[in-house]
Each structure stands twice: as structure tokens, then as C-alpha cells.
């Protein structure tokens, strides 16, 4: 069924897409309209991830969609993958987060750092949504600075013993497998990735309560107390902080696209409201102040769309740099947050209701602004790229 959403495409970005990319976007767009948008308001208010959506997402091949078909994945290019993230986040950042973590933060490291056996064991099941994963990098005292992590992995005769705690872990309580980053020595070069089945003795996950943002997503604290895993839990090709940071590049790329989707949803809602809400005898869209809001939104969305497309083309050519990804994540999430705020304001009192989308997107985007490298951290990454000088510490 065709989507009710007409899309926002002021510069004919559509014309720059291949037929396959357009088909992927349109399929996910219609699925989001029919399946996600009708349930998300209630799920958000209830503070529950709408897990009934997982089989449908798997059937469409949305998990790890840019990984190869030989492992049960869709084998799409990175632009098509980005368009999937855009459409999912047009629905809700929490649902895009679910797909990002599954694909970019769990399937990607298994694909990049795993043995052939690990890839064959885990990837098809994860692509099919039969196994859910989570990614444990952040710790209570080490958020922006993961190099300082204290979670430790000690080698034993037959495997490894892990001890430590991870904080703010998306899908933490629902996952069957956790990618846990731990130090095998003292310095950041000793960081390795481990595939830890979440039913292993000593592993526990507790949901973070009281979230006012990303409510339709599970976020948990992981505790690892003398967790014994076998030798084949180690991702053999992982080594150093560089490995988890490579995963972050993959996820940040998807977030840059996803934020455009959230902004498009807010703009679409604001335009429709502006045309229909009558005050002082005419639609509020006829007042210059509201037109200025809408003009600003359209301009920023158009710029972000072009940014994403070129970023995707660079990634497909294997030429993208982490700093280019940082620029897009930083710009697009900030842009989307501003648009969600302005859309909410344009909607007046209705703008605070879950029945409309703007407030939910705004609240969600505050998390997106913070995770995967805060806005500030991406500023410093760009500052370092420009000057050659690190301002992190
Ligand atoms: P630094 O010394 O700069 O780098 C260590 C090594 O890594 C290399 N590197 C990268 N490699 C690939 N991609 C990147 N983006 C990279 N950045 C650095 C670097 O070349 C070096 O390599 P080598 O060979 O010399 O070892 O590391 P640092 O400790 O100074 O840290 C740099 C900093 C602050 C930028 C980094 O720590 C950082 O990005 N911090 C932010 C942490 C973060 O983003 N956490 C996200 C956690 S996961 C999450 O939020 C999931 S939300 C999911 C959802 O629901 O969608
Ligand atoms: P801090 O690092 O304590 O930062 C606090 C403030 O200080 C920020 O404003 C920051 O920008 C600023 N700051 C920090 N360092 C500097 C500096 N050098 N210069 C100037 N300012 C600085 N992590 C995972 O590993 N896996 C997940 O699945 C995951 N999911 C998440 C889901 C949600 C909903 C949220 C909110 C977070 C999630 N995270 C996850 C954690 C996320 O990556 C961290 O919250 C983020 O990296 C920031 O760390 P922090 O919260 O400890 O903030």
C-alpha cells in the first residue's frame, strides 16, 4: 500500500536516487505509516518498546540491511540503508534506535571483528529478528570518554571472566546477546569485544526507570559479576578503542539520516496544522511569523537531505571519514531538535499532546543529541580535524 506521507523533497533529491533506493524507501515508508505510527503514541506514553513490530521489521530486511546477503542480510547499499533509518525515525527515534543497535552496533562488529563461525551463528538469526542484541560500551563513570572503562576481561584456561558495569544500554533487558567491551589489560589498546549470551550466570540487566525521552525504547544497566564465557566469545579481530569507535561510525551514520526523518515528520505536521488551525479569522499559516518558522524548517531539512545523500555516496565509495560522519550527526540532530521544538510551538497547546508527534520527537531527540557522541564531542572531533589540536582533555 502506498504511503499517506508525501515526502518532503524541495530539491528533487528523489531524482538523485536509484530505482532500488526509491523502492526501499517507499516500502519502509508505507510500513511505518501502517504499522508504527498507529501504535507509537500509546507505546510512548506507556514507556514500552512496541516489540510486536520486530517480526515485520525483520521480514522487510531492516536489520543489518547493508550487510551481505550470504549472512541472511539484505545486502543494500548505504544510501538505501540511510533511507531506512530516515523512515523509521520519521516514526520514532526509539524504533530507529532498536534497528541501529541491532544492525550497526551488534551485527556490524560481529561481521567486522568476528570469526566465520560467529558470523554464521549470529548474523542470520539477528537479521531474522530471532536474536536481539545490545552494545555495552558506556559505563557509569565513563560516557564521553570510553577509553577510561573499567570493565575487565581476564583470560582463564578455557575462556574469559568478565567483571564490570555498563550504563544506558539500549535493548539491554530484551537482548539475548550483548556485545561487551572490556579491557584485557590496563590501557585502551587492550580493549576487546565479547559476545556474551545474556542468560550467562552473573549477567544481569535492569531497566532505567523515569525516562522522559526515548520512552518507546528499553534502556538498561548491565552488571557483569564473574561472568564466565568460553574462548569463542571473544571477537577475534577486535583490538583497541578503535574497534568500538568503528561501530559508532556505523551507527552515527544511520542517526544522521534518522534525524532527517524526525524533522520531516515534525515539519509535515506543522504545515498541516498551520493550514487548518484558524485564529484571528484566518489559518495561522497565513501569518508571517508562522511562515518564517516553516521556511526555516524546509531550508534546514533540504540542506540535511543533501548532506546525507553525499555522505552515503562517499560511504558507498569507501571514502567516508569519521569526521564527515560526525559533522552530519552533529548538524542533523541539532537541526531536527530545533525543528521539533518550533513545530511543537506552532501547534500551541495541542503541541504538548501525545496525539501529535512534535513533542515526542522533541523529547526523543534530546537523547539522540546526547548518545553516540554528544553534540559537544562532535564539535571537538571537528575542532581537532580543523586545527590538528585535541581539546578533549
Ligand atoms: P583517540 O585516541 O582519538 O582514538 C583511539 C583510536 O581510535 C581511532 N579513532 C577512530 N577510529 C574509527 N572511528 C572513529 N570515529 C575514531 N575515532 C578515533 C584513533 O585513530 C585511534 O586509533 P589507534 O590506531 O591510534 O589506536 O581516542 P580518545 O580516547 O581520545 O577518544 C576520542 C573520542 C572522545 C572522540 C571518543 O572517545 C568518542 O567518540 N567518545 C564518545 C563516546 C560515544 O560516542 N559513545 C557512544 C556509546 S554507544 C551509544 O551511545 C549507543 S546509542 C544507540 C542507539 O540507541 O541508537
Ligand atoms: P558525560 O560524558 O558525563 O557528559 C556530560 C556533559 O559533559 C555533556 O554535555 C558532554 O558533552 C560534556 N563533556 C564531556 N566531555 C567533554 C569535554 N571533553 N569537553 C567539553 N564537554 C564535555 N551507550 C552504550 O554504550 N550503548 C547504548 O546502547 C547506549 N544507548 C543509550 C540510550 C540512551 C537513551 C541514552 C541517553 C544514552 C545511551 N548510551 C548508550 C550512552 C551514551 O552514549 C552516553 O550517554 C554518551 O556517550 C554521553 O555520556 P554521559 O551521559 O556519561 O555524559
Short mmCIF file of C-alpha atoms and ligand atoms in Angstrom, two decimals:
data_model
loop_
_atom_site.label_atom_id
_atom_site.label_comp_id
_atom_site.label_asym_id
_atom_site.label_seq_id
_atom_site.Cartn_x
_atom_site.Cartn_y
_atom_site.Cartn_z
CA UNK A 1 0.00 0.00 0.00
CA UNK A 2 1.31 3.47 -0.89
CA UNK A 3 2.26 5.77 1.99
CA UNK A 4 -0.02 8.61 3.06
CA UNK A 5 3.12 10.62 3.66
CA UNK A 6 4.00 12.54 0.53
CA UNK A 7 7.62 13.16 1.49
CA UNK A 8 9.46 16.45 1.68
CA UNK A 9 11.74 16.96 -1.26
CA UNK A 10 12.19 20.58 -2.25
CA UNK A 11 15.35 19.97 -4.30
CA UNK A 12 14.31 16.73 -6.03
CA UNK A 13 16.68 14.54 -4.04
CA UNK A 14 14.38 11.76 -5.18
CA UNK A 15 15.74 12.25 -8.68
CA UNK A 16 19.24 11.50 -7.39
CA UNK A 17 18.22 8.10 -6.04
CA UNK A 18 18.33 4.82 -7.92
CA UNK A 19 15.16 2.86 -8.55
CA UNK A 20 16.13 0.37 -5.87
CA UNK A 21 16.80 3.11 -3.30
CA UNK A 22 13.40 4.67 -4.00
CA UNK A 23 11.67 1.30 -3.76
CA UNK A 24 13.30 0.56 -0.39
CA UNK A 25 12.31 3.99 0.94
CA UNK A 26 8.73 3.69 -0.26
CA UNK A 27 8.30 0.22 1.18
CA UNK A 28 9.57 1.24 4.60
CA UNK A 29 7.60 4.49 4.41
CA UNK A 30 4.34 2.61 3.87
CA UNK A 31 5.20 0.09 6.60
CA UNK A 32 5.89 2.91 9.07
CA UNK A 33 2.56 4.57 8.23
CA UNK A 34 0.58 1.36 8.54
CA UNK A 35 2.31 -0.30 11.48
CA UNK A 36 4.44 2.06 13.52
CA UNK A 37 2.65 5.41 13.57
CA UNK A 38 -0.72 3.95 14.69
CA UNK A 39 0.81 2.39 17.84
CA UNK A 40 3.68 4.67 18.79
CA UNK A 41 1.80 7.35 20.75
CA UNK A 42 0.39 4.81 23.21
CA UNK A 43 3.68 2.88 23.42
CA UNK A 44 5.48 6.13 24.21
CA UNK A 45 3.04 7.12 26.96
CA UNK A 46 3.19 3.58 28.39
CA UNK A 47 7.01 3.67 28.26
CA UNK A 48 7.16 0.41 26.30
CA UNK A 49 9.09 -0.59 23.21
CA UNK A 50 6.49 -1.86 20.69
CA UNK A 51 8.11 -5.27 20.32
CA UNK A 52 5.28 -6.59 18.16
CA UNK A 53 6.92 -4.60 15.33
CA UNK A 54 10.11 -6.69 15.34
CA UNK A 55 8.93 -9.56 13.06
CA UNK A 56 7.63 -7.06 10.49
CA UNK A 57 10.93 -5.19 10.52
CA UNK A 58 12.79 -8.48 10.09
CA UNK A 59 10.53 -9.54 7.21
CA UNK A 60 11.42 -6.30 5.42
CA UNK A 61 15.13 -6.99 5.95
CA UNK A 62 15.68 -3.86 8.04
CA UNK A 63 18.24 -5.36 10.45
CA UNK A 64 21.81 -5.00 9.25
CA UNK A 65 20.39 -4.14 5.84
CA UNK A 66 23.76 -3.00 4.46
CA UNK A 67 25.49 -6.28 5.37
CA UNK A 68 25.92 -9.09 2.81
CA UNK A 69 23.21 -11.48 1.71
CA UNK A 70 25.42 -14.51 2.42
CA UNK A 71 24.73 -13.90 6.13
CA UNK A 72 20.98 -13.52 5.67
CA UNK A 73 21.08 -9.72 5.35
CA UNK A 74 19.58 -7.56 2.62
CA UNK A 75 22.91 -6.52 1.05
CA UNK A 76 21.71 -2.98 0.31
CA UNK A 77 23.96 -0.02 -0.33
CA UNK A 78 24.49 2.62 2.33
CA UNK A 79 22.11 5.16 0.79
CA UNK A 80 19.25 2.64 0.90
CA UNK A 81 20.27 1.80 4.48
CA UNK A 82 20.18 5.50 5.36
CA UNK A 83 16.73 5.88 3.83
CA UNK A 84 15.53 3.01 6.03
CA UNK A 85 16.81 4.86 9.10
CA UNK A 86 15.16 8.07 7.89
CA UNK A 87 11.77 6.42 7.54
CA UNK A 88 11.99 4.53 10.84
CA UNK A 89 12.85 7.70 12.73
CA UNK A 90 10.06 9.55 10.96
CA UNK A 91 8.02 7.15 13.08
CA UNK A 92 10.03 7.30 16.29
CA UNK A 93 13.67 7.63 17.35
CA UNK A 94 13.25 4.68 19.74
CA UNK A 95 12.32 2.31 16.95
CA UNK A 96 15.19 3.59 14.79
CA UNK A 97 17.44 3.09 17.82
CA UNK A 98 16.34 -0.51 18.07
CA UNK A 99 17.30 -1.10 14.44
CA UNK A 100 20.54 0.91 14.76
CA UNK A 101 21.72 -1.08 17.73
CA UNK A 102 20.78 -4.40 16.20
CA UNK A 103 22.43 -3.61 12.85
CA UNK A 104 25.21 -1.08 13.34
CA UNK A 105 26.27 -1.88 16.90
CA UNK A 106 25.85 -5.64 17.16
CA UNK A 107 25.68 -7.20 13.68
CA UNK A 108 28.36 -4.85 12.30
CA UNK A 109 31.01 -5.77 14.93
CA UNK A 110 30.21 -9.46 14.53
CA UNK A 111 30.62 -9.02 10.78
CA UNK A 112 33.80 -6.91 11.07
CA UNK A 113 35.59 -8.48 14.04
CA UNK A 114 34.00 -11.93 14.30
CA UNK A 115 35.22 -15.34 13.16
CA UNK A 116 33.47 -17.02 10.25
CA UNK A 117 31.74 -19.30 12.74
CA UNK A 118 30.48 -16.36 14.81
CA UNK A 119 29.15 -14.66 11.69
CA UNK A 120 27.33 -17.81 10.55
CA UNK A 121 25.92 -18.44 14.02
CA UNK A 122 24.65 -14.99 14.85
CA UNK A 123 24.06 -12.87 11.76
CA UNK A 124 21.20 -14.80 10.09
CA UNK A 125 19.36 -15.09 13.40
CA UNK A 126 19.79 -11.39 14.09
CA UNK A 127 18.74 -10.38 10.57
CA UNK A 128 15.62 -12.50 11.12
CA UNK A 129 14.86 -10.77 14.42
CA UNK A 130 15.09 -14.12 16.26
CA UNK A 131 18.00 -12.89 18.36
CA UNK A 132 18.15 -9.34 19.72
CA UNK A 133 21.45 -7.74 20.60
CA UNK A 134 22.73 -4.86 22.70
CA UNK A 135 26.02 -2.94 22.77
CA UNK A 136 27.73 -2.20 26.06
CA UNK A 137 30.37 0.50 25.85
CA UNK A 138 29.27 3.31 28.19
CA UNK A 139 29.93 2.89 31.91
CA UNK A 140 28.58 4.83 34.89
CA UNK A 141 31.80 6.87 35.14
CA UNK A 142 32.92 6.70 31.51
CA UNK A 143 30.45 8.13 29.00
CA UNK A 144 32.12 10.51 26.56
CA UNK A 145 35.48 9.02 27.49
CA UNK A 146 35.15 5.26 26.93
CA UNK A 147 38.94 4.86 26.92
CA UNK A 148 38.76 5.00 30.73
CA UNK A 149 36.40 2.00 31.05
CA UNK A 150 36.97 -0.31 33.98
CA UNK A 151 35.09 -3.40 32.86
CA UNK A 152 37.75 -6.08 32.81
CA UNK A 153 38.17 -9.40 31.00
CA UNK A 154 40.63 -11.89 32.45
CA UNK A 155 41.74 -14.88 30.44
CA UNK A 156 41.34 -18.30 32.04
CA UNK A 157 42.34 -21.76 30.86
CA UNK A 158 39.13 -22.27 28.91
CA UNK A 159 37.83 -18.75 28.27
CA UNK A 160 37.33 -15.38 29.93
CA UNK A 161 35.86 -13.91 33.12
CA UNK A 162 34.20 -10.52 32.82
CA UNK A 163 33.54 -8.06 35.64
CA UNK A 164 32.09 -4.57 35.44
CA UNK A 165 29.00 -2.48 34.75
CA UNK A 166 27.61 -0.84 31.63
CA UNK A 167 25.12 2.01 31.73
CA UNK A 168 22.40 3.33 29.42
CA UNK A 169 22.32 0.24 27.22
CA UNK A 170 19.60 0.23 24.54
CA UNK A 171 17.81 -3.14 24.29
CA UNK A 172 19.78 -4.24 27.39
CA UNK A 173 16.93 -6.08 29.10
CA UNK A 174 15.45 -7.62 25.96
CA UNK A 175 18.66 -8.78 24.28
CA UNK A 176 19.73 -12.40 24.07
CA UNK A 177 23.30 -11.39 23.31
CA UNK A 178 25.39 -8.43 24.45
CA UNK A 179 28.50 -7.09 22.74
CA UNK A 180 30.52 -6.12 25.81
CA UNK A 181 33.67 -4.03 25.52
CA UNK A 182 36.23 -4.78 28.21
CA UNK A 183 39.89 -4.23 28.98
CA UNK A 184 42.15 -7.24 28.98
CA UNK A 185 44.99 -5.13 30.37
CA UNK A 186 45.39 -1.58 31.62
CA UNK A 187 45.41 0.66 28.57
CA UNK A 188 42.80 1.40 25.87
CA UNK A 189 44.76 -0.71 23.36
CA UNK A 190 43.77 -3.76 25.43
CA UNK A 191 40.05 -3.21 24.79
CA UNK A 192 38.38 -6.24 23.16
CA UNK A 193 34.81 -7.08 22.25
CA UNK A 194 32.99 -10.11 23.71
CA UNK A 195 29.75 -11.78 22.68
CA UNK A 196 28.02 -12.52 25.96
CA UNK A 197 24.78 -14.52 25.95
CA UNK A 198 22.57 -12.64 28.41
CA UNK A 199 21.49 -15.83 30.20
CA UNK A 200 25.08 -16.43 31.32
CA UNK A 201 25.40 -16.73 35.10
CA UNK A 202 26.45 -13.42 36.66
CA UNK A 203 24.97 -11.25 33.88
CA UNK A 204 22.01 -9.06 34.83
CA UNK A 205 20.15 -6.16 33.22
CA UNK A 206 17.91 -3.67 34.97
CA UNK A 207 15.76 -1.15 33.11
CA UNK A 208 16.41 2.54 33.64
CA UNK A 209 13.20 3.98 35.11
CA UNK A 210 11.86 7.53 34.90
CA UNK A 211 12.98 8.35 31.34
CA UNK A 212 11.20 11.37 29.86
CA UNK A 213 12.83 10.79 26.47
CA UNK A 214 13.05 7.78 24.16
CA UNK A 215 10.26 6.21 26.16
CA UNK A 216 9.41 3.66 23.48
CA UNK A 217 12.87 2.12 23.83
CA UNK A 218 14.35 -0.11 26.54
CA UNK A 219 17.43 1.36 28.20
CA UNK A 220 19.20 -0.67 30.87
CA UNK A 221 22.11 -1.00 33.20
CA UNK A 222 24.15 -4.17 32.72
CA UNK A 223 26.03 -5.76 35.59
CA UNK A 224 28.65 -8.42 34.93
CA UNK A 225 29.73 -10.27 38.03
CA UNK A 226 32.23 -13.05 37.41
CA UNK A 227 30.67 -13.82 34.06
CA UNK A 228 32.48 -16.86 32.61
CA UNK A 229 32.38 -17.13 28.84
CA UNK A 230 34.14 -19.58 26.53
CA UNK A 231 37.08 -18.67 24.32
CA UNK A 232 34.84 -18.30 21.30
CA UNK A 233 33.01 -15.37 22.97
CA UNK A 234 35.92 -13.12 22.02
CA UNK A 235 35.55 -11.18 18.77
CA UNK A 236 38.98 -12.20 17.48
CA UNK A 237 39.61 -9.26 15.19
CA UNK A 238 38.66 -6.60 17.76
CA UNK A 239 41.55 -4.71 19.30
CA UNK A 240 41.82 -1.33 20.97
CA UNK A 241 39.35 1.53 21.38
CA UNK A 242 39.36 1.86 17.61
CA UNK A 243 37.09 -1.20 17.32
CA UNK A 244 34.08 0.17 19.26
CA UNK A 245 34.66 3.59 17.68
CA UNK A 246 34.34 1.96 14.24
CA UNK A 247 30.94 0.62 15.34
CA UNK A 248 29.97 4.11 16.45
CA UNK A 249 30.77 5.46 12.96
CA UNK A 250 28.32 2.94 11.52
CA UNK A 251 25.58 3.92 13.98
CA UNK A 252 26.22 7.67 13.77
CA UNK A 253 25.85 7.43 10.00
CA UNK A 254 22.35 5.98 10.43
CA UNK A 255 21.47 8.59 13.05
CA UNK A 256 22.38 11.41 10.65
CA UNK A 257 19.72 10.07 8.26
CA UNK A 258 17.28 9.20 11.02
CA UNK A 259 17.24 12.75 12.37
CA UNK A 260 16.09 13.97 8.95
CA UNK A 261 13.11 11.63 9.24
CA UNK A 262 12.14 13.03 12.66
CA UNK A 263 12.44 16.57 11.28
CA UNK A 264 10.30 15.66 8.25
CA UNK A 265 7.56 14.28 10.50
CA UNK A 266 7.51 17.48 12.57
CA UNK A 267 7.53 19.75 9.51
CA UNK A 268 4.74 17.78 7.84
CA UNK A 269 2.63 18.02 10.97
CA UNK A 270 3.37 21.75 11.36
CA UNK A 271 2.42 22.55 7.74
CA UNK A 272 -0.85 20.68 8.02
CA UNK A 273 -1.68 22.34 11.35
CA UNK A 274 -0.76 25.79 10.03
CA UNK A 275 -3.13 25.38 7.10
CA UNK A 276 -6.03 24.18 9.22
CA UNK A 277 -5.87 26.00 12.54
CA UNK A 278 -7.85 29.22 12.29
CA UNK A 279 -7.10 32.07 14.69
CA UNK A 280 -7.97 35.74 14.30
CA UNK A 281 -10.19 34.74 11.38
CA UNK A 282 -7.62 33.00 9.16
CA UNK A 283 -5.37 29.95 9.12
CA UNK A 284 -2.28 30.57 11.26
CA UNK A 285 -0.21 29.59 8.21
CA UNK A 286 -1.25 32.93 6.74
CA UNK A 287 0.68 34.85 9.39
CA UNK A 288 4.24 35.86 8.59
CA UNK A 289 5.65 34.59 11.89
CA UNK A 290 4.44 31.04 11.21
CA UNK A 291 5.60 31.22 7.59
CA UNK A 292 9.07 32.18 8.80
CA UNK A 293 9.07 29.09 11.05
CA UNK A 294 8.06 26.85 8.16
CA UNK A 295 10.53 28.42 5.72
CA UNK A 296 13.35 27.85 8.18
CA UNK A 297 12.32 24.23 8.69
CA UNK A 298 12.14 23.50 4.96
CA UNK A 299 15.53 25.10 4.37
CA UNK A 300 17.25 23.11 7.10
CA UNK A 301 15.63 19.81 6.08
CA UNK A 302 16.68 20.34 2.46
CA UNK A 303 20.29 21.05 3.46
CA UNK A 304 20.35 17.97 5.70
CA UNK A 305 18.92 15.74 2.96
CA UNK A 306 21.68 16.78 0.57
CA UNK A 307 24.28 16.28 3.30
CA UNK A 308 23.04 12.74 3.94
CA UNK A 309 22.93 11.76 0.31
CA UNK A 310 26.50 12.86 -0.35
CA UNK A 311 27.64 11.22 2.90
CA UNK A 312 26.01 7.99 1.74
CA UNK A 313 27.60 8.19 -1.69
CA UNK A 314 31.02 8.71 -0.06
CA UNK A 315 30.39 5.72 2.22
CA UNK A 316 29.35 3.59 -0.74
CA UNK A 317 32.62 4.54 -2.46
CA UNK A 318 34.52 3.59 0.71
CA UNK A 319 35.77 7.15 1.08
CA UNK A 320 33.85 8.47 4.08
CA UNK A 321 35.83 9.68 7.11
CA UNK A 322 34.69 9.51 10.76
CA UNK A 323 34.87 13.31 10.87
CA UNK A 324 32.45 13.61 7.94
CA UNK A 325 30.07 11.33 9.83
CA UNK A 326 30.49 13.49 12.95
CA UNK A 327 29.61 16.63 11.01
CA UNK A 328 26.39 15.06 9.73
CA UNK A 329 25.35 13.58 13.09
CA UNK A 330 26.04 16.86 14.84
CA UNK A 331 24.28 19.04 12.29
CA UNK A 332 21.26 16.89 11.59
CA UNK A 333 20.38 16.02 15.18
CA UNK A 334 20.70 19.64 16.25
CA UNK A 335 18.65 20.73 13.22
CA UNK A 336 15.93 18.15 13.95
CA UNK A 337 15.77 19.14 17.63
CA UNK A 338 15.26 22.80 16.65
CA UNK A 339 12.58 21.86 14.13
CA UNK A 340 10.74 19.64 16.61
CA UNK A 341 10.76 22.49 19.13
CA UNK A 342 9.46 25.03 16.60
CA UNK A 343 6.80 22.60 15.35
CA UNK A 344 5.63 21.99 18.89
CA UNK A 345 5.35 25.72 19.46
CA UNK A 346 3.45 26.25 16.22
CA UNK A 347 0.89 23.67 17.39
CA UNK A 348 0.07 25.69 20.50
CA UNK A 349 -1.43 23.67 23.37
CA UNK A 350 -2.11 20.70 21.09
CA UNK A 351 1.64 20.51 20.62
CA UNK A 352 2.11 19.02 24.09
CA UNK A 353 -0.19 16.04 23.40
CA UNK A 354 0.97 12.52 22.52
CA UNK A 355 -1.78 12.54 19.88
CA UNK A 356 0.51 14.83 17.87
CA UNK A 357 4.11 13.94 17.10
CA UNK A 358 6.22 17.03 17.69
CA UNK A 359 6.64 16.82 21.46
CA UNK A 360 7.51 13.12 21.34
CA UNK A 361 10.10 13.75 18.64
CA UNK A 362 11.49 16.71 20.59
CA UNK A 363 11.84 14.68 23.77
CA UNK A 364 13.39 11.77 21.84
CA UNK A 365 15.87 13.97 20.04
CA UNK A 366 17.28 15.16 23.36
CA UNK A 367 18.59 11.59 23.83
CA UNK A 368 19.81 11.40 20.26
CA UNK A 369 21.66 14.69 20.86
CA UNK A 370 23.47 13.01 23.77
CA UNK A 371 24.07 9.45 22.64
CA UNK A 372 26.53 8.25 20.02
CA UNK A 373 28.84 11.11 20.97
CA UNK A 374 27.25 14.22 22.44
CA UNK A 375 26.90 17.31 20.27
CA UNK A 376 29.88 18.74 22.19
CA UNK A 377 32.05 15.71 21.47
CA UNK A 378 31.34 16.00 17.74
CA UNK A 379 32.21 19.69 17.96
CA UNK A 380 35.58 18.72 19.43
CA UNK A 381 36.10 16.00 16.81
CA UNK A 382 35.61 18.64 14.12
CA UNK A 383 37.77 21.13 16.03
CA UNK A 384 40.57 18.57 16.11
CA UNK A 385 40.14 17.85 12.40
CA UNK A 386 40.35 21.55 11.56
CA UNK A 387 43.24 22.54 13.81
CA UNK A 388 45.12 19.31 14.37
CA UNK A 389 44.85 20.05 18.10
CA UNK A 390 42.89 17.87 20.54
CA UNK A 391 40.70 19.77 23.02
CA UNK A 392 39.28 16.67 24.75
CA UNK A 393 41.43 16.98 27.85
P1 LIG B 1 41.61 8.52 20.26
O1 LIG B 1 42.97 8.44 20.87
O2 LIG B 1 41.22 9.72 19.48
O3 LIG B 1 41.35 7.25 19.34
C1 LIG B 1 41.70 5.94 19.73
C2 LIG B 1 41.90 5.14 18.46
O4 LIG B 1 40.66 5.09 17.73
C3 LIG B 1 40.81 5.77 16.45
N1 LIG B 1 39.57 6.52 16.25
C4 LIG B 1 38.59 6.09 15.45
N2 LIG B 1 38.50 5.01 14.67
C5 LIG B 1 37.37 4.84 13.98
N3 LIG B 1 36.33 5.70 14.08
C6 LIG B 1 36.36 6.79 14.87
N4 LIG B 1 35.31 7.59 14.96
C7 LIG B 1 37.54 7.02 15.60
N5 LIG B 1 37.93 7.98 16.49
C8 LIG B 1 39.18 7.65 16.87
C9 LIG B 1 42.06 6.62 16.58
O5 LIG B 1 42.66 6.84 15.33
C10 LIG B 1 42.91 5.77 17.49
O6 LIG B 1 43.43 4.71 16.70
P2 LIG B 1 44.81 3.99 17.10
O7 LIG B 1 45.07 3.08 15.97
O8 LIG B 1 45.80 5.09 17.25
O9 LIG B 1 44.56 3.27 18.37
O10 LIG B 1 40.57 8.23 21.43
P3 LIG B 1 40.12 9.12 22.65
O11 LIG B 1 40.14 8.25 23.85
O12 LIG B 1 40.89 10.42 22.68
O13 LIG B 1 38.58 9.40 22.31
C11 LIG B 1 38.16 10.16 21.27
C12 LIG B 1 36.65 10.46 21.40
C13 LIG B 1 36.35 11.34 22.59
C14 LIG B 1 36.28 11.16 20.12
C15 LIG B 1 35.86 9.14 21.53
O14 LIG B 1 36.11 8.54 22.75
C16 LIG B 1 34.36 9.32 21.40
O15 LIG B 1 33.84 9.32 20.28
N6 LIG B 1 33.61 9.46 22.53
C17 LIG B 1 32.16 9.46 22.50
C18 LIG B 1 31.66 8.16 23.06
C19 LIG B 1 30.41 7.70 22.38
O16 LIG B 1 30.03 8.15 21.32
N7 LIG B 1 29.75 6.71 22.99
C20 LIG B 1 28.60 6.12 22.36
C21 LIG B 1 28.20 4.85 23.08
S1 LIG B 1 27.08 3.82 22.19
C22 LIG B 1 25.66 4.68 22.13
O17 LIG B 1 25.51 5.78 22.51
C23 LIG B 1 24.54 3.96 21.52
S2 LIG B 1 23.07 4.83 21.41
C24 LIG B 1 22.35 3.75 20.39
C25 LIG B 1 21.03 3.99 19.98
O18 LIG B 1 20.08 3.75 20.78
O19 LIG B 1 20.84 4.35 18.77
P1 LIG B 2 29.21 12.81 30.02
O1 LIG B 2 30.28 12.19 29.23
O2 LIG B 2 29.29 12.77 31.50
O3 LIG B 2 28.96 14.29 29.55
C1 LIG B 2 28.23 15.25 30.33
C2 LIG B 2 28.36 16.60 29.65
O4 LIG B 2 29.76 16.97 29.57
C3 LIG B 2 27.87 16.58 28.19
O5 LIG B 2 27.24 17.80 27.91
C4 LIG B 2 29.14 16.43 27.37
O6 LIG B 2 29.02 16.96 26.07
C5 LIG B 2 30.12 17.25 28.22
N1 LIG B 2 31.52 16.84 28.01
C6 LIG B 2 32.07 15.61 28.18
N2 LIG B 2 33.38 15.64 27.86
C7 LIG B 2 33.66 16.92 27.48
C8 LIG B 2 34.82 17.58 27.01
N3 LIG B 2 35.99 16.93 26.85
N4 LIG B 2 34.73 18.88 26.70
C9 LIG B 2 33.56 19.56 26.82
N5 LIG B 2 32.42 18.99 27.25
C10 LIG B 2 32.47 17.68 27.57
N6 LIG B 2 25.77 3.70 25.43
C11 LIG B 2 26.12 2.46 25.03
O7 LIG B 2 27.27 2.04 25.20
N7 LIG B 2 25.22 1.65 24.43
C12 LIG B 2 23.93 2.02 24.22
O8 LIG B 2 23.14 1.26 23.66
C13 LIG B 2 23.52 3.33 24.64
N8 LIG B 2 22.24 3.72 24.49
C14 LIG B 2 21.83 4.92 25.04
C15 LIG B 2 20.47 5.24 25.04
C16 LIG B 2 20.05 6.42 25.63
C17 LIG B 2 18.59 6.75 25.67
C18 LIG B 2 21.00 7.32 26.17
C19 LIG B 2 20.54 8.64 26.76
C20 LIG B 2 22.33 7.01 26.17
C21 LIG B 2 22.77 5.78 25.63
N9 LIG B 2 24.12 5.40 25.69
C22 LIG B 2 24.49 4.15 25.27
C23 LIG B 2 25.08 6.22 26.40
C24 LIG B 2 25.56 7.44 25.63
O9 LIG B 2 26.43 7.09 24.62
C25 LIG B 2 26.22 8.39 26.64
O10 LIG B 2 25.18 8.92 27.44
C26 LIG B 2 27.02 9.49 25.96
O11 LIG B 2 28.16 8.96 25.33
C27 LIG B 2 27.44 10.60 26.93
O12 LIG B 2 27.96 10.08 28.10
P2 LIG B 2 27.42 10.60 29.55
O13 LIG B 2 25.94 10.51 29.53
O14 LIG B 2 28.15 9.85 30.58
O15 LIG B 2 27.79 12.12 29.58
#
